[in-house]
């Protein structure tokens, strides 16, 4: 924040500051904001909001950098003159009105900004008792930064209403990619598996506050324009490491939920490892884990069938009619053994995501896994 200032100096200062994503100008004062945008509540007065966007709508190739660095960014000026509300709420909705494309689908709002930049927001309604929890989650998620995570751009909080604003990834979900009419190539699928694993390693071990996602599934993996995997949907089910020793309600999605949730034991990062194992089977086969309409009963639950194929030495059945995968039979075998390690009912036997990533990439050898269904402590 600096004053006295005018609109032009505020604009220039933000343009020349690589950390500045937006600026608020009011009463001869300029507030520069970096991502994630937050802390927008203010008294009742009109403001001018400055939003920095890319000047070029087409993605830049790393081999073809722009000719003029000064052309990378521009500022869009929008007026926020809604009294009695937060500046950030005004900022988001005025931008939405100005861009001319705004629709509501379930709990999500998706918009396209000038310059082809996109945002997606997650609209939530929570009880007042969850205020501190929400702020804690936003603070932690806002500090995460990894190429395999969807980035939180900002949020607002207006009484019981919460709005999370994420970057929008144009290629949609892994679910649509895997289960569509056209089967993705084996190379694309393996790169996606590596990306998900790296993102989970970051959440579990590398970010400042370690995070358990609790809902890893294809619908929560988004793909950017280069089909890089980006883990999304933070905040609705995640746990922090310091919460994992406490009792909590079951979180996750049927078919991907680890058996740990049904045991009288604390949950840990190993619930994400289990869910990743289920997703990896779907990546290998390009079908959903549960398909009850399949004629052959032994194939209806994919994770069970994968184990049977490995036990019987019939891994070719998993990738039939997939020439590229058939030519990489050693990699298929490695992936399947990693799946079986991830699906161990005993969480203590499951490897960490770091070990999973190293095994997937062939950096460390994958030992022969035990039967994943041998753990009998639950009825």
Coordinates of C-alpha atoms in Angstrom, one line a residue:
X1 CA 0.0 0.0 0.0
X2 CA 1.3 3.5 -0.8
X3 CA -0.1 7.0 -0.9
X4 CA -0.6 9.6 -2.1
X5 CA -1.1 8.0 -5.5
X6 CA -3.1 8.4 -8.7
X7 CA -4.6 5.8 -11.0
X8 CA -1.8 5.9 -13.5
X9 CA 1.0 5.5 -10.9
X10 CA -1.0 2.7 -9.3
X11 CA -1.4 1.0 -12.7
X12 CA 2.3 1.4 -13.5
X13 CA 3.5 0.1 -10.2
X14 CA 1.4 -3.1 -10.5
X15 CA 2.6 -3.6 -14.1
X16 CA 6.2 -3.3 -13.1
X17 CA 5.9 -5.6 -10.1
X18 CA 6.1 -9.3 -11.0
X19 CA 4.3 -10.3 -7.7
X20 CA 1.4 -7.9 -8.3
X21 CA -1.7 -9.7 -9.6
X22 CA -4.2 -6.9 -8.9
X23 CA -4.4 -3.5 -7.4
X24 CA -7.2 -1.6 -5.6
X25 CA -7.3 2.2 -6.0
X26 CA -9.4 4.4 -3.7
X27 CA -9.0 7.8 -2.0
X28 CA -5.6 8.4 -3.5
X29 CA -4.3 5.2 -2.1
X30 CA -3.0 2.1 -4.0
X31 CA -3.2 -1.4 -2.6
X32 CA -1.2 -3.9 -4.6
X33 CA -2.3 -7.5 -4.1
X34 CA -0.5 -10.8 -4.9
X35 CA -2.1 -14.2 -5.3
X36 CA -4.1 -15.6 -3.7
X37 CA -6.4 -12.5 -3.5
X38 CA -7.8 -12.1 0.0
X39 CA -8.7 -9.7 2.9
X40 CA -11.1 -7.7 0.8
X41 CA -13.5 -6.4 3.4
X42 CA -13.6 -2.6 3.5
X43 CA -15.9 0.3 4.5
X44 CA -18.6 1.7 2.2
X45 CA -16.8 3.5 -0.5
X46 CA -16.3 3.2 -4.3
X47 CA -13.0 1.7 -5.6
X48 CA -11.3 1.1 -8.9
X49 CA -9.9 -2.4 -9.2
X50 CA -7.0 -3.2 -11.6
X51 CA -6.6 -6.8 -12.8
X52 CA -3.4 -7.9 -14.5
X53 CA -3.9 -10.3 -17.4
X54 CA -1.9 -11.8 -20.2
X55 CA -2.0 -9.6 -23.3
X56 CA -1.7 -12.6 -25.7
X57 CA -4.5 -15.1 -25.7
X58 CA -2.5 -18.0 -27.2
X59 CA -0.3 -20.1 -24.9
X60 CA 3.4 -19.4 -25.3
X61 CA 5.6 -22.3 -26.2
X62 CA 8.8 -22.5 -24.1
X63 CA 10.7 -22.7 -27.3
X64 CA 9.1 -19.5 -28.7
X65 CA 9.2 -16.8 -26.0
X66 CA 7.4 -13.6 -26.7
X67 CA 9.4 -10.9 -28.5
X68 CA 8.6 -8.2 -26.1
X69 CA 8.3 -8.9 -22.3
X70 CA 6.4 -5.7 -21.9
X71 CA 3.6 -7.1 -24.0
X72 CA 3.0 -10.0 -21.6
X73 CA 0.6 -8.2 -19.3
X74 CA -2.1 -5.6 -19.4
X75 CA -4.4 -4.1 -16.8
X76 CA -8.1 -4.2 -17.1
X77 CA -9.8 -1.4 -15.1
X78 CA -13.2 -2.2 -13.5
X79 CA -15.2 0.0 -11.2
X80 CA -16.6 -1.5 -8.0
X81 CA -19.2 0.8 -6.6
X82 CA -21.4 -1.7 -4.7
X83 CA -21.9 -0.3 -1.2
X84 CA -22.1 -2.4 2.0
X85 CA -20.2 -5.4 0.7
X86 CA -16.5 -6.5 0.4
X87 CA -14.3 -5.1 -2.2
X88 CA -13.2 -8.5 -3.3
X89 CA -16.8 -9.7 -3.8
X90 CA -17.4 -6.6 -5.9
X91 CA -14.2 -7.3 -7.7
X92 CA -15.1 -10.8 -8.7
X93 CA -18.7 -10.1 -9.8
X94 CA -17.8 -6.9 -11.7
X95 CA -15.1 -8.8 -13.6
X96 CA -17.7 -11.5 -14.3
X97 CA -20.2 -8.9 -15.6
X98 CA -17.5 -7.2 -17.7
X99 CA -16.3 -10.4 -19.4
X100 CA -19.8 -11.3 -20.6
X101 CA -19.6 -15.0 -19.9
X102 CA -20.8 -16.3 -16.6
X103 CA -22.9 -19.4 -15.8
X104 CA -23.8 -21.4 -12.8
X105 CA -23.5 -25.2 -12.7
X106 CA -24.2 -27.0 -9.5
X107 CA -21.8 -25.3 -7.0
X108 CA -19.4 -24.1 -9.6
X109 CA -19.0 -20.8 -11.4
X110 CA -16.9 -20.7 -14.5
X111 CA -15.8 -17.6 -16.4
X112 CA -13.5 -16.5 -19.2
X113 CA -11.5 -13.3 -18.8
X114 CA -10.2 -11.1 -21.6
X115 CA -7.0 -12.5 -23.0
X116 CA -8.5 -16.0 -22.7
X117 CA -7.5 -16.4 -19.1
X118 CA -10.1 -18.5 -17.2
X119 CA -11.2 -18.9 -13.6
X120 CA -13.4 -21.4 -11.9
X121 CA -15.0 -20.8 -8.5
X122 CA -16.2 -23.1 -5.9
X123 CA -19.2 -21.6 -4.1
X124 CA -19.8 -23.0 -0.6
X125 CA -22.3 -22.4 2.2
X126 CA -21.0 -23.3 5.7
X127 CA -22.1 -22.9 9.3
X128 CA -20.6 -20.1 11.3
X129 CA -18.8 -22.6 13.5
X130 CA -16.7 -23.4 10.4
X131 CA -15.3 -19.9 10.0
X132 CA -11.9 -20.6 11.5
X133 CA -11.7 -23.9 9.7
X134 CA -12.4 -22.3 6.3
X135 CA -9.8 -19.5 6.9
X136 CA -7.2 -22.1 7.9
X137 CA -7.9 -24.2 4.8
X138 CA -7.7 -21.1 2.5
X139 CA -4.5 -20.0 4.2
X140 CA -2.8 -23.4 3.7
X141 CA -4.2 -24.0 0.2
X142 CA -3.2 -20.6 -0.9
X143 CA 0.5 -21.3 -0.1
X144 CA 0.6 -24.5 -2.1
X145 CA 2.4 -24.1 -5.5
X146 CA 3.2 -27.1 -7.7
X147 CA 2.8 -27.8 -11.4
X148 CA 0.5 -30.8 -10.7
X149 CA -1.9 -28.9 -8.5
X150 CA -4.7 -26.5 -9.5
X151 CA -3.8 -23.1 -8.2
X152 CA -6.1 -21.1 -5.8
X153 CA -6.3 -17.6 -7.2
X154 CA -8.4 -16.0 -4.4
X155 CA -11.4 -16.2 -2.2
X156 CA -14.1 -14.2 -0.5
X157 CA -16.1 -14.6 2.7
X158 CA -19.5 -12.9 3.1
X159 CA -21.3 -14.2 6.2
X160 CA -22.2 -17.9 5.6
X161 CA -21.2 -17.7 1.9
X162 CA -17.7 -18.6 0.7
X163 CA -16.3 -18.3 -2.7
X164 CA -13.0 -20.0 -3.8
X165 CA -11.6 -18.9 -7.1
X166 CA -9.3 -21.4 -9.0
X167 CA -7.6 -21.3 -12.3
X168 CA -9.7 -23.0 -15.0
X169 CA -8.2 -25.9 -17.0
X170 CA -9.6 -26.2 -20.5
X171 CA -9.2 -29.9 -21.1
X172 CA -11.5 -30.9 -18.3
X173 CA -11.3 -33.9 -16.0
X174 CA -9.3 -37.1 -16.2
X175 CA -12.6 -38.9 -16.0
X176 CA -13.8 -37.5 -19.4
X177 CA -10.3 -38.1 -20.9
X178 CA -10.1 -41.8 -19.9
X179 CA -13.7 -42.9 -20.3
X180 CA -14.6 -41.0 -23.6
X181 CA -15.0 -42.5 -27.0
X182 CA -11.3 -42.3 -28.0
X183 CA -8.8 -44.1 -25.9
X184 CA -5.8 -41.9 -24.9
X185 CA -2.4 -43.2 -25.8
X186 CA -0.4 -45.2 -23.4
X187 CA 2.3 -42.5 -23.2
X188 CA -0.3 -39.9 -22.3
X189 CA -1.8 -42.1 -19.6
X190 CA 1.6 -42.9 -18.0
X191 CA 2.6 -39.2 -18.0
X192 CA -0.7 -38.4 -16.2
X193 CA 0.0 -41.1 -13.6
X194 CA 3.4 -39.7 -13.0
X195 CA 1.9 -36.2 -12.6
X196 CA -0.7 -37.3 -10.1
X197 CA 1.9 -39.1 -8.1
X198 CA 4.2 -36.0 -8.0
X199 CA 1.3 -33.8 -6.9
X200 CA 0.5 -36.1 -4.0
X201 CA 4.2 -36.3 -3.0
X202 CA 4.1 -32.6 -2.8
X203 CA 1.0 -32.5 -0.6
X204 CA 2.2 -35.2 1.7
X205 CA 5.8 -34.3 2.1
X206 CA 6.9 -31.1 0.5
X207 CA 4.5 -28.2 1.2
X208 CA 4.8 -26.2 4.4
X209 CA 1.7 -27.8 5.9
X210 CA 1.3 -31.4 4.8
X211 CA -2.1 -32.2 3.4
X212 CA -4.2 -35.4 3.1
X213 CA -6.5 -34.8 0.1
X214 CA -9.0 -37.6 1.0
X215 CA -10.9 -37.6 -2.3
X216 CA -8.5 -38.6 -5.1
X217 CA -10.5 -39.8 -8.1
X218 CA -10.5 -39.0 -11.9
X219 CA -13.2 -36.3 -11.5
X220 CA -10.8 -34.4 -9.2
X221 CA -7.9 -34.6 -11.6
X222 CA -8.0 -31.8 -14.2
X223 CA -5.9 -31.6 -17.4
X224 CA -4.3 -28.4 -18.8
X225 CA -3.9 -27.6 -22.5
X226 CA -0.9 -30.0 -22.6
X227 CA -2.8 -32.8 -20.7
X228 CA -0.6 -32.4 -17.6
X229 CA -2.4 -33.7 -14.6
X230 CA -3.5 -31.2 -11.9
X231 CA -5.0 -32.3 -8.6
X232 CA -8.1 -30.2 -7.7
X233 CA -11.0 -29.9 -5.3
X234 CA -9.1 -28.9 -2.2
X235 CA -11.0 -27.8 0.9
X236 CA -14.1 -29.9 0.7
X237 CA -12.6 -33.1 2.2
X238 CA -9.0 -32.5 2.9
X239 CA -7.3 -33.1 6.3
X240 CA -4.1 -31.6 7.6
X241 CA -1.5 -33.9 9.2
X242 CA -2.2 -32.5 12.7
X243 CA -5.9 -33.5 12.3
X244 CA -5.2 -37.1 11.1
X245 CA -5.0 -38.5 14.7
X246 CA -8.5 -37.3 15.6
X247 CA -11.8 -39.0 14.8
X248 CA -13.5 -37.7 11.7
X249 CA -16.4 -38.6 9.5
X250 CA -15.7 -40.7 6.4
X251 CA -14.4 -38.6 3.6
X252 CA -14.1 -39.5 -0.1
X253 CA -16.1 -41.2 -2.8
X254 CA -17.5 -44.7 -3.0
X255 CA -15.2 -46.9 -4.9
X256 CA -12.1 -44.9 -4.0
X257 CA -12.4 -44.8 -0.2
X258 CA -9.7 -46.7 1.7
X259 CA -10.7 -49.3 4.2
X260 CA -8.8 -47.3 6.9
X261 CA -11.9 -45.1 7.3
X262 CA -13.9 -48.1 8.6
X263 CA -11.3 -49.1 11.2
X264 CA -10.9 -47.9 14.7
X265 CA -7.6 -46.3 13.9
X266 CA -6.4 -42.8 12.8
X267 CA -6.3 -42.0 9.1
X268 CA -3.1 -41.0 7.4
X269 CA -1.7 -40.1 4.1
X270 CA -2.1 -43.8 3.2
X271 CA -5.8 -43.1 2.4
X272 CA -4.6 -41.1 -0.6
X273 CA -2.2 -43.9 -1.6
X274 CA -5.1 -46.3 -1.7
X275 CA -7.2 -44.0 -3.8
X276 CA -4.3 -43.4 -6.1
X277 CA -4.1 -47.2 -6.6
X278 CA -7.7 -47.3 -7.8
X279 CA -7.2 -44.4 -10.2
X280 CA -4.0 -46.1 -11.5
X281 CA -6.0 -49.2 -12.4
X282 CA -8.5 -47.0 -14.3
X283 CA -5.6 -45.3 -16.1
X284 CA -4.1 -48.7 -17.1
X285 CA -7.5 -50.1 -18.4
X286 CA -9.3 -46.9 -19.5
X287 CA -12.5 -48.0 -17.7
X288 CA -14.2 -47.2 -14.4
X289 CA -13.4 -49.3 -11.4
X290 CA -16.9 -50.6 -11.0
X291 CA -19.0 -51.6 -14.1
X292 CA -21.7 -54.0 -13.0
X293 CA -23.1 -54.3 -16.5
X294 CA -20.0 -56.3 -17.6
X295 CA -21.1 -59.8 -18.5
X296 CA -18.1 -61.6 -16.9
X297 CA -18.6 -61.3 -13.2
X298 CA -14.8 -61.5 -12.4
X299 CA -14.3 -58.3 -14.4
X300 CA -16.9 -56.1 -12.8
X301 CA -14.6 -54.8 -10.1
X302 CA -11.5 -53.6 -11.9
X303 CA -9.2 -53.7 -8.9
X304 CA -10.1 -57.4 -8.2
X305 CA -9.6 -58.3 -11.8
X306 CA -6.2 -56.6 -12.0
X307 CA -5.0 -58.6 -9.1
X308 CA -6.3 -61.9 -10.7
X309 CA -4.6 -61.1 -14.0
X310 CA -1.3 -60.5 -12.2
X311 CA -1.7 -63.7 -10.2
X312 CA -2.5 -65.7 -13.3
X313 CA 0.2 -64.1 -15.5
X314 CA -2.4 -62.7 -17.9
X315 CA -1.6 -59.0 -17.9
X316 CA -2.1 -58.9 -21.6
X317 CA -5.8 -59.2 -21.0
X318 CA -5.8 -55.8 -19.2
X319 CA -4.4 -54.0 -22.3
X320 CA -5.9 -56.0 -25.1
X321 CA -6.3 -54.1 -28.3
X322 CA -3.8 -51.5 -27.0
X323 CA -0.8 -52.0 -29.2
X324 CA 1.3 -49.3 -27.5
X325 CA 0.8 -50.7 -24.1
X326 CA 1.4 -54.3 -25.3
X327 CA 4.8 -53.1 -26.5
X328 CA 5.5 -51.8 -23.0
X329 CA 4.7 -55.0 -21.2
X330 CA 7.4 -54.5 -18.6
X331 CA 6.0 -51.1 -17.7
X332 CA 2.5 -52.5 -17.5
X333 CA 3.7 -55.2 -15.2
X334 CA 5.5 -52.5 -13.0
X335 CA 2.3 -50.4 -12.9
X336 CA 0.2 -53.3 -11.9
X337 CA 2.5 -54.3 -9.1
X338 CA 2.5 -50.7 -7.8
X339 CA -1.4 -50.9 -7.9
X340 CA -1.4 -54.0 -5.7
X341 CA 1.0 -52.3 -3.2
X342 CA -1.3 -49.2 -3.1
X343 CA -4.4 -51.4 -2.5
X344 CA -3.1 -53.2 0.5
X345 CA -5.9 -53.3 3.1
X346 CA -3.4 -52.8 5.9
X347 CA -2.3 -49.1 5.6
X348 CA 1.0 -50.0 7.3
X349 CA 2.0 -52.2 4.3
X350 CA 1.2 -49.5 1.7
X351 CA 4.2 -47.5 0.5
X352 CA 4.4 -43.8 0.8
X353 CA 3.6 -41.7 -2.3
X354 CA 7.3 -40.9 -2.6
X355 CA 8.1 -44.7 -2.8
X356 CA 5.1 -45.1 -5.2
X357 CA 6.5 -42.4 -7.5
X358 CA 10.0 -43.9 -7.5
X359 CA 8.6 -47.4 -8.3
X360 CA 6.4 -46.0 -11.1
X361 CA 9.2 -44.2 -12.7
X362 CA 11.4 -47.3 -12.5
X363 CA 14.0 -45.6 -10.3
X364 CA 13.7 -48.3 -7.6
X365 CA 12.7 -51.9 -8.1
X366 CA 9.2 -53.0 -7.3
X367 CA 9.2 -56.0 -5.0
X368 CA 6.5 -58.6 -5.4
X369 CA 3.5 -57.4 -3.5
X370 CA 1.5 -59.7 -1.1
X371 CA -2.2 -60.3 -1.5
X372 CA -3.9 -57.0 -0.8
X373 CA -7.0 -58.6 0.7
X374 CA -5.3 -60.6 3.5
X375 CA -6.0 -58.0 6.3
X376 CA -8.9 -59.4 8.3
X377 CA -9.3 -57.0 11.3
X378 CA -12.6 -55.7 9.9
X379 CA -15.8 -57.6 9.5

